DNA sequence: AATATAATTTAGTTTAACCTAAAAAAATAT
DNA sequence: ATATTTTTTTAGGTTAAACTAAATTATATT
């Protein structure tokens, strides 16, 4: 019945992001994601299990319940709406907003989020290309794949990023590899897995690391 | 050096609001304001004194330092900017925004507040008529007085409220006694201190309690 | 001035969220 | 199948911020 604490919300979000649908998530994985220790996770996970947000059995890892899912989605919704606000209205850059949204996502007020959503005109994607869940937790499926998996000689549009670190985002910005841009993959180097591509009629090379963290959507033409 | 905790910020704000410039503020007064107990205040006040945000001597009460003042003003600035945003942009009503702003004021990011201030076009007053400190802590002086102190047969404009409770604000809204409205005080009843006034060419009576919590600015005509 | 009342502080608990170190269980390798 | 390594849990400790109850200091009353 009580509202969740900020810590509880952060654990839930981590568990949601780590859950692949296969097996239970280990305490170590959660600890690593939250920069905390496995012992702390065990403790917290017991509390969340009592609140029916996840199922937990000793040594078996953790699986979020339906309630856990919808709760996590509500937090992610808030995070992404705030990110959209920060970039589109306040004109912060996409590499500055994550830490701020990490704080804003814990503000408690259903009405605030409804009003914010309306003010922003119900955006569907956040500044990093991630889908924003609606009030019911539904979000659009953005079928896209890693740029490192695209076959040479095909065209694609940049739709998102897998890594949200400021360093990575700033680098993309500098290279003009931003969301919405259309590129042509020319070839992949067998030696270092780097990728040669054409952007704005100019040829460029990007490292394996960058290609693995860029999400694209294949297009014809 | 560390950033302040939410609790520390709330104590500083309370101390700022209670300080009249005369004597030190007692732990009981602070406890009452924060719905906590005097013993808890004693503890916290020692910590804030170590951080040079206030001076404290046993049994002598507490006085904010210059550093304490500017820190409190920065928090109040954030609170009022967010209130302005919630009312003017998100269209929440003036009785709904206090609790939300109470959470938002603790978000840590100087750049966020600068950008928010610019986005709102540097407002000088919040939705309750309270002045918004600028980046340097300066705010406009709004010379105004309690409606209960105005002499009969004079005109005045409503400029602010002393009480920020939703119940009071909703009541004012219903009576159309909102900020900016011009009224004429007709007379004060000696028995119950109620006030008769004219608003929009209609005569009305308001209780002593309301008159004491409405701030007005006398005008000619 | 002595006493009663009120305000404040101290001492000792509680809770949430973290930690380390050691024990126990599970997974992996020989 | 047994031994080794890794993962997870337990046990016990720490810190911030609250609390209650008792002791102390200040203020007010007679």
XYZ file of C-alpha atoms (C1' of nucleotides) in Angstrom:
502
model
C 0.000 0.000 0.000
C 2.834 2.418 0.864
C 4.512 4.154 -2.035
C 7.825 2.637 -2.996
C 11.102 4.184 -1.873
C 13.576 5.494 -4.424
C 15.799 2.470 -3.758
C 12.948 0.058 -4.282
C 12.090 1.769 -7.558
C 15.692 1.567 -8.722
C 15.889 -2.143 -7.949
C 12.667 -2.759 -9.837
C 13.902 -0.861 -12.854
C 17.210 -2.773 -12.851
C 15.383 -6.090 -12.632
C 13.098 -5.090 -15.481
C 16.046 -4.182 -17.694
C 17.968 -7.351 -16.867
C 15.066 -9.731 -17.346
C 15.213 -11.540 -20.677
C 12.256 -13.845 -20.085
C 14.342 -16.957 -19.699
C 15.777 -17.618 -16.275
C 15.707 -15.849 -12.936
C 18.085 -12.921 -12.527
C 20.987 -13.485 -10.148
C 21.748 -11.184 -7.247
C 25.215 -10.537 -8.637
C 23.837 -9.246 -11.926
C 21.525 -6.852 -10.100
C 24.302 -5.752 -7.753
C 26.593 -4.994 -10.663
C 23.896 -3.005 -12.469
C 23.191 -0.863 -9.400
C 26.805 -0.525 -8.225
C 25.989 -2.244 -4.982
C 26.790 -5.648 -3.436
C 25.051 -9.005 -3.752
C 24.338 -9.114 -0.017
C 22.398 -5.851 -0.250
C 20.439 -7.227 -3.187
C 19.396 -10.374 -1.320
C 17.944 -8.204 1.418
C 16.057 -5.867 -0.887
C 14.783 -8.667 -3.060
C 13.126 -10.288 -0.056
C 11.277 -7.067 0.640
C 10.129 -6.700 -2.965
C 8.962 -10.331 -2.953
C 6.796 -9.608 0.099
C 5.261 -6.730 -1.815
C 4.451 -9.170 -4.640
C 6.572 -7.244 -7.122
C 8.682 -10.284 -7.919
C 9.110 -13.931 -7.079
C 12.208 -15.012 -5.235
C 13.487 -18.352 -4.096
C 16.879 -18.814 -2.521
C 19.633 -19.447 -5.035
C 17.074 -19.403 -7.873
C 17.261 -15.741 -8.755
C 14.428 -13.322 -9.248
C 11.546 -12.980 -11.715
C 9.314 -9.888 -11.835
C 5.556 -10.443 -11.418
C 2.959 -8.711 -13.591
C 2.644 -6.103 -10.846
C 6.412 -5.697 -10.908
C 6.353 -5.197 -14.667
C 3.675 -2.535 -14.680
C 5.343 -0.722 -11.798
C 8.692 -0.727 -13.613
C 7.037 0.476 -16.814
C 5.447 3.385 -14.970
C 8.887 4.474 -13.779
C 10.401 4.065 -17.246
C 7.499 6.080 -18.661
C 8.294 8.913 -16.290
C 12.015 8.749 -17.059
C 11.500 8.956 -20.811
C 8.828 11.651 -20.686
C 11.143 13.810 -18.581
C 14.019 13.161 -20.998
C 11.837 14.268 -23.869
C 10.882 17.403 -21.944
C 14.481 18.232 -21.085
C 15.651 17.966 -24.695
C 12.652 19.305 -26.611
C 11.535 22.072 -24.261
C 14.522 23.013 -22.127
C 17.044 22.429 -24.932
C 19.456 20.331 -22.937
C 21.494 17.981 -25.107
C 20.834 14.248 -25.261
C 24.014 13.457 -23.363
C 23.060 15.616 -20.364
C 19.566 14.397 -19.606
C 19.990 10.878 -18.266
C 21.215 11.790 -14.783
C 18.576 14.460 -14.364
C 15.771 12.148 -15.532
C 17.117 9.550 -13.120
C 16.111 11.951 -10.354
C 12.877 13.209 -11.911
C 11.526 9.698 -12.497
C 10.982 9.318 -8.741
C 8.687 12.333 -8.351
C 5.341 11.068 -7.069
C 2.228 12.460 -8.735
C 0.045 10.702 -11.270
C -1.582 13.953 -12.278
C 1.786 15.572 -12.947
C 2.729 12.849 -15.424
C -0.635 12.970 -17.193
C -0.294 16.726 -17.583
C 3.318 16.480 -18.695
C 2.380 13.866 -21.300
C -0.345 16.159 -22.663
C 1.941 19.213 -22.597
C 4.490 17.294 -24.678
C 1.702 16.121 -27.009
C 2.014 12.421 -26.151
C 5.447 11.656 -27.569
C 6.122 8.056 -28.622
C 9.930 8.046 -28.511
C 12.466 9.619 -26.184
C 15.588 11.507 -27.373
C 17.578 8.254 -27.563
C 14.970 6.512 -29.697
C 13.559 4.424 -26.846
C 9.770 3.976 -26.823
C 7.758 5.797 -24.148
C 5.148 3.532 -22.509
C 1.660 5.033 -22.442
C -0.463 5.283 -19.285
C -1.378 1.598 -19.625
C 2.227 0.500 -20.139
C 1.861 -0.077 -23.881
C 4.636 1.076 -26.170
C 5.286 0.992 -29.878
C 7.523 -1.788 -31.136
C 10.509 -0.320 -32.942
C 11.855 -3.238 -34.909
C 15.459 -2.389 -35.469
C 18.782 -4.085 -35.225
C 22.372 -3.480 -34.337
C 24.344 -1.700 -37.030
C 27.060 -4.318 -36.671
C 24.617 -6.927 -38.009
C 23.638 -5.100 -41.177
C 24.844 -6.590 -44.479
C 27.209 -4.435 -46.547
C 25.735 -2.418 -49.364
C 22.435 -1.645 -47.704
C 20.787 1.574 -46.583
C 19.556 2.221 -43.072
C 18.214 4.909 -40.801
C 19.592 5.472 -37.288
C 16.790 4.769 -34.796
C 18.429 4.450 -31.414
C 21.407 3.760 -29.161
C 22.155 0.826 -26.895
C 24.639 2.653 -24.721
C 23.459 5.845 -22.999
C 26.745 7.095 -21.594
C 27.477 10.803 -22.127
C 30.876 9.973 -23.638
C 29.320 7.778 -26.323
C 26.506 10.214 -27.066
C 28.857 13.191 -27.324
C 31.015 11.230 -29.728
C 28.015 10.398 -31.928
C 26.979 14.027 -31.910
C 30.427 15.061 -33.098
C 30.263 12.522 -35.932
C 26.732 13.634 -36.864
C 25.512 10.103 -36.234
C 22.253 11.174 -34.667
C 18.752 9.746 -34.646
C 16.908 10.004 -37.954
C 20.040 10.197 -40.093
C 20.158 7.950 -43.158
C 23.360 6.066 -43.905
C 24.678 3.479 -46.334
C 26.785 0.631 -45.006
C 29.570 0.064 -47.509
C 31.623 -2.736 -45.987
C 32.786 -4.389 -42.801
C 36.502 -4.841 -42.151
C 37.281 -8.447 -41.240
C 40.318 -7.542 -39.176
C 38.837 -5.157 -36.549
C 35.107 -5.375 -37.351
C 35.057 -1.665 -38.121
C 32.433 -0.439 -40.568
C 32.766 1.826 -43.571
C 29.711 3.887 -44.358
C 28.432 6.907 -46.232
C 26.707 9.745 -44.424
C 25.710 12.957 -46.202
C 27.634 11.835 -49.304
C 30.817 11.532 -47.285
C 32.630 8.291 -46.557
C 33.572 7.524 -42.957
C 34.763 4.660 -40.781
C 33.368 3.728 -37.398
C 34.763 1.285 -34.866
C 33.224 -2.039 -33.931
C 32.333 -0.575 -30.508
C 30.260 2.179 -32.059
C 28.573 -0.098 -34.591
C 27.562 -2.463 -31.792
C 25.855 0.322 -29.883
C 23.967 1.937 -32.739
C 20.485 0.718 -33.604
C 19.289 1.091 -37.179
C 16.304 0.254 -39.339
C 16.943 -1.097 -42.836
C 15.403 0.814 -45.727
C 15.226 0.233 -49.498
C 16.537 2.681 -52.054
C 31.661 19.767 -0.046
C 29.077 16.968 -0.335
C 25.689 17.925 -1.658
C 23.056 18.339 1.028
C 20.519 15.600 1.729
C 16.817 16.245 1.230
C 16.390 16.387 5.004
C 19.162 18.924 5.387
C 17.622 21.069 2.667
C 14.219 20.923 4.347
C 15.681 21.988 7.671
C 17.458 24.924 6.051
C 14.305 26.042 4.319
C 12.308 25.843 7.564
C 14.973 27.829 9.412
C 15.004 30.446 6.675
C 11.231 30.849 6.832
C 11.156 31.051 10.632
C 14.007 33.517 10.972
C 12.790 37.047 11.629
C 16.186 38.640 12.166
C 15.752 39.107 15.878
C 16.556 36.124 18.095
C 17.727 32.585 17.484
C 15.096 30.094 16.411
C 14.183 27.438 18.982
C 14.311 23.740 18.253
C 10.617 23.425 19.115
C 9.623 25.974 16.494
C 11.612 24.114 13.844
C 10.243 20.751 14.979
C 6.686 22.035 14.750
C 7.263 23.453 11.267
C 8.696 20.167 9.987
C 6.309 17.846 11.848
C 9.173 16.268 13.693
C 10.425 16.342 17.291
C 12.759 18.770 19.074
C 15.260 15.999 19.796
C 15.613 15.288 16.093
C 16.140 18.978 15.436
C 18.936 19.272 17.975
C 20.786 16.499 16.194
C 20.357 17.910 12.695
C 21.178 21.435 13.778
C 24.554 20.295 15.071
C 25.327 18.816 11.673
C 24.280 21.973 9.831
C 26.398 24.061 12.208
C 29.440 21.932 11.346
C 28.751 22.656 7.696
C 28.741 26.390 8.519
C 25.161 26.814 7.353
C 24.066 28.190 10.701
C 25.361 29.080 14.141
C 24.185 27.075 17.100
C 24.830 27.280 20.807
C 23.106 25.059 23.299
C 19.817 26.470 24.555
C 20.376 29.645 22.490
C 18.601 28.597 19.301
C 19.806 28.816 15.772
C 20.738 31.623 13.357
C 21.437 30.999 9.665
C 24.810 32.162 8.319
C 25.211 33.975 4.999
C 26.017 30.610 3.428
C 22.845 29.199 4.994
C 20.809 32.054 3.549
C 22.067 31.697 0.006
C 21.620 27.933 0.148
C 18.034 28.304 1.352
C 17.322 30.904 -1.327
C 18.572 28.550 -4.020
C 16.094 25.917 -2.842
C 13.260 28.432 -2.667
C 14.158 29.601 -6.163
C 13.806 26.051 -7.450
C 10.529 25.530 -5.612
C 8.956 28.664 -7.042
C 10.238 28.175 -10.586
C 8.774 24.678 -10.607
C 5.456 26.013 -9.241
C 5.361 28.559 -12.028
C 6.058 25.818 -14.566
C 3.369 23.525 -13.175
C 0.695 26.220 -13.307
C 1.646 28.142 -16.442
C 2.821 25.293 -18.648
C 1.217 22.112 -17.332
C -2.021 23.857 -16.307
C -2.205 22.411 -12.835
C -4.158 24.603 -10.422
C -2.486 26.725 -7.762
C -3.763 24.478 -4.986
C -2.175 21.326 -6.453
C 1.378 22.451 -7.043
C 2.882 22.875 -3.597
C 3.392 19.187 -2.791
C 4.828 18.469 -6.214
C 7.202 21.441 -6.064
C 8.231 20.250 -2.597
C 9.662 17.171 -4.355
C 11.011 18.941 -7.443
C 12.938 21.518 -5.411
C 15.414 18.801 -4.391
C 16.445 17.824 -7.927
C 20.173 18.494 -8.259
C 21.325 20.215 -11.440
C 22.337 23.839 -11.805
C 22.039 23.672 -15.565
C 18.484 22.336 -15.329
C 17.378 25.326 -13.281
C 19.099 27.814 -15.575
C 17.391 26.261 -18.573
C 14.030 26.090 -16.821
C 14.316 29.755 -15.849
C 15.031 30.692 -19.466
C 12.235 28.467 -20.792
C 9.773 30.230 -18.476
C 11.175 33.607 -19.563
C 12.600 34.549 -16.157
C 9.401 34.929 -14.130
C 9.520 37.258 -11.115
C 6.553 35.905 -9.132
C 5.205 32.420 -8.504
C 1.504 31.474 -8.763
C 0.903 32.493 -5.142
C 2.451 35.920 -5.608
C 5.719 35.045 -3.891
C 8.876 36.488 -5.447
C 11.238 34.116 -7.256
C 14.900 34.720 -6.311
C 17.204 35.107 -9.304
C 20.426 33.136 -9.755
C 22.198 35.469 -7.314
C 19.437 35.195 -4.701
C 18.001 38.656 -5.409
C 14.241 39.030 -5.544
C 11.837 41.900 -6.130
C 10.369 43.491 -3.022
C 6.599 43.275 -3.155
C 5.488 45.807 -0.593
C 2.072 44.628 0.449
C 0.138 44.105 3.631
C -2.422 41.880 5.194
C -5.962 42.599 4.074
C -7.047 42.622 7.722
C -4.917 45.744 8.251
C -6.392 47.833 5.435
C -8.521 50.801 6.417
C -12.194 50.694 5.366
C -13.175 52.542 2.234
C -9.978 51.924 0.331
C -9.163 50.069 -2.865
C -6.606 47.320 -3.150
C -5.280 44.653 -5.459
C -4.749 41.065 -4.324
C -1.025 40.299 -4.560
C -0.468 37.122 -2.571
C -1.439 34.620 0.100
C 0.127 33.881 3.476
C -1.333 30.410 3.810
C -0.589 27.912 1.034
C -2.885 25.068 2.071
C -4.974 23.531 -0.733
C -8.166 24.023 1.310
C -7.571 27.759 1.610
C -6.542 28.180 -2.021
C -9.527 26.202 -3.314
C -11.812 28.364 -1.226
C -10.305 31.555 -2.641
C -10.682 30.191 -6.152
C -14.372 29.520 -5.531
C -14.848 33.086 -4.254
C -12.893 34.497 -7.220
C -10.438 36.040 -4.803
C -7.399 35.356 -6.957
C -4.151 37.172 -7.571
C -4.496 40.369 -9.588
C -8.128 40.984 -8.670
C -9.044 44.507 -7.544
C -11.324 44.912 -4.539
C -12.737 47.667 -2.361
C -12.769 47.195 1.401
C -16.068 48.587 2.672
C -15.978 47.959 6.392
C -14.707 45.739 9.171
C -17.138 44.170 11.615
C -16.059 44.858 15.200
C -17.692 41.702 16.556
C -15.971 38.975 14.507
C -13.398 40.985 12.553
C -14.995 39.890 9.293
C -14.575 42.200 6.316
C -17.154 43.480 3.862
C -15.830 44.169 0.398
C -16.808 44.724 -3.206
C -15.475 42.496 -5.962
C -16.666 42.792 -9.556
C -19.427 45.195 -8.463
C -20.781 42.631 -6.020
C -20.745 42.931 -2.257
C -19.371 40.052 -0.226
C -18.224 39.190 3.285
C -15.091 37.333 4.191
C -14.059 35.956 7.557
C -11.247 37.247 9.718
C -9.280 34.053 8.947
C -9.383 34.746 5.236
C -8.585 38.451 5.570
C -5.551 37.595 7.693
C -4.152 35.300 5.013
C -4.668 37.515 1.988
C -1.964 39.968 0.973
C -2.974 43.116 -0.857
C -1.440 46.272 -2.285
C -3.299 49.534 -1.721
C -4.215 51.542 -4.819
C -5.810 54.932 -5.380
C -9.044 55.416 -7.287
C 14.317 33.580 46.250
C 12.130 29.374 45.750
C 9.332 26.707 43.048
C 6.690 25.314 39.085
C 6.449 25.052 34.122
C 8.316 24.996 29.611
C 12.016 24.328 26.409
C 16.001 21.862 25.217
C 19.371 18.336 25.306
C 21.107 13.647 26.167
C 20.819 8.762 26.028
C 19.291 4.916 24.091
C 16.079 2.654 20.226
C 14.364 1.896 15.550
C 14.363 1.498 10.471
C 16.120 1.530 5.732
C 19.825 0.854 3.052
C 24.092 -0.047 2.693
C 28.636 -2.660 3.926
C 32.362 -6.840 5.014
C 33.536 -11.401 6.150
C 32.317 -16.042 6.654
C 29.313 -19.946 5.598
C 26.613 -22.541 2.422
C 24.956 -23.961 -2.013
C 25.481 -24.423 -6.951
C 28.206 -24.762 -10.980
C 32.365 -26.201 -13.181
C 36.560 -28.742 -13.900
C 39.430 -32.535 -13.288
C 32.608 -38.610 -8.484
C 35.302 -35.538 -6.226
C 37.495 -31.217 -5.872
C 37.690 -26.450 -7.015
C 35.652 -22.171 -8.127
C 31.841 -19.106 -8.306
C 27.563 -17.478 -6.637
C 24.528 -16.597 -3.059
C 23.153 -16.172 1.547
C 23.729 -15.282 6.473
C 25.485 -12.834 10.338
C 26.864 -8.854 12.200
C 28.207 -3.922 11.746
C 27.568 1.228 9.995
C 25.152 5.558 8.935
C 21.355 8.953 8.501
C 17.277 10.330 10.231
C 13.801 9.627 12.848
C 11.709 8.343 17.638
C 10.705 8.097 23.244
C 11.861 8.918 27.854
C 14.663 11.001 31.141
C 17.693 14.668 32.530
C 19.003 19.336 32.284
C 18.621 24.307 31.651
C 15.814 28.407 31.103
C 11.734 31.054 32.066
C 7.736 32.383 34.677
C 5.004 32.593 38.914
C 4.184 33.313 43.408
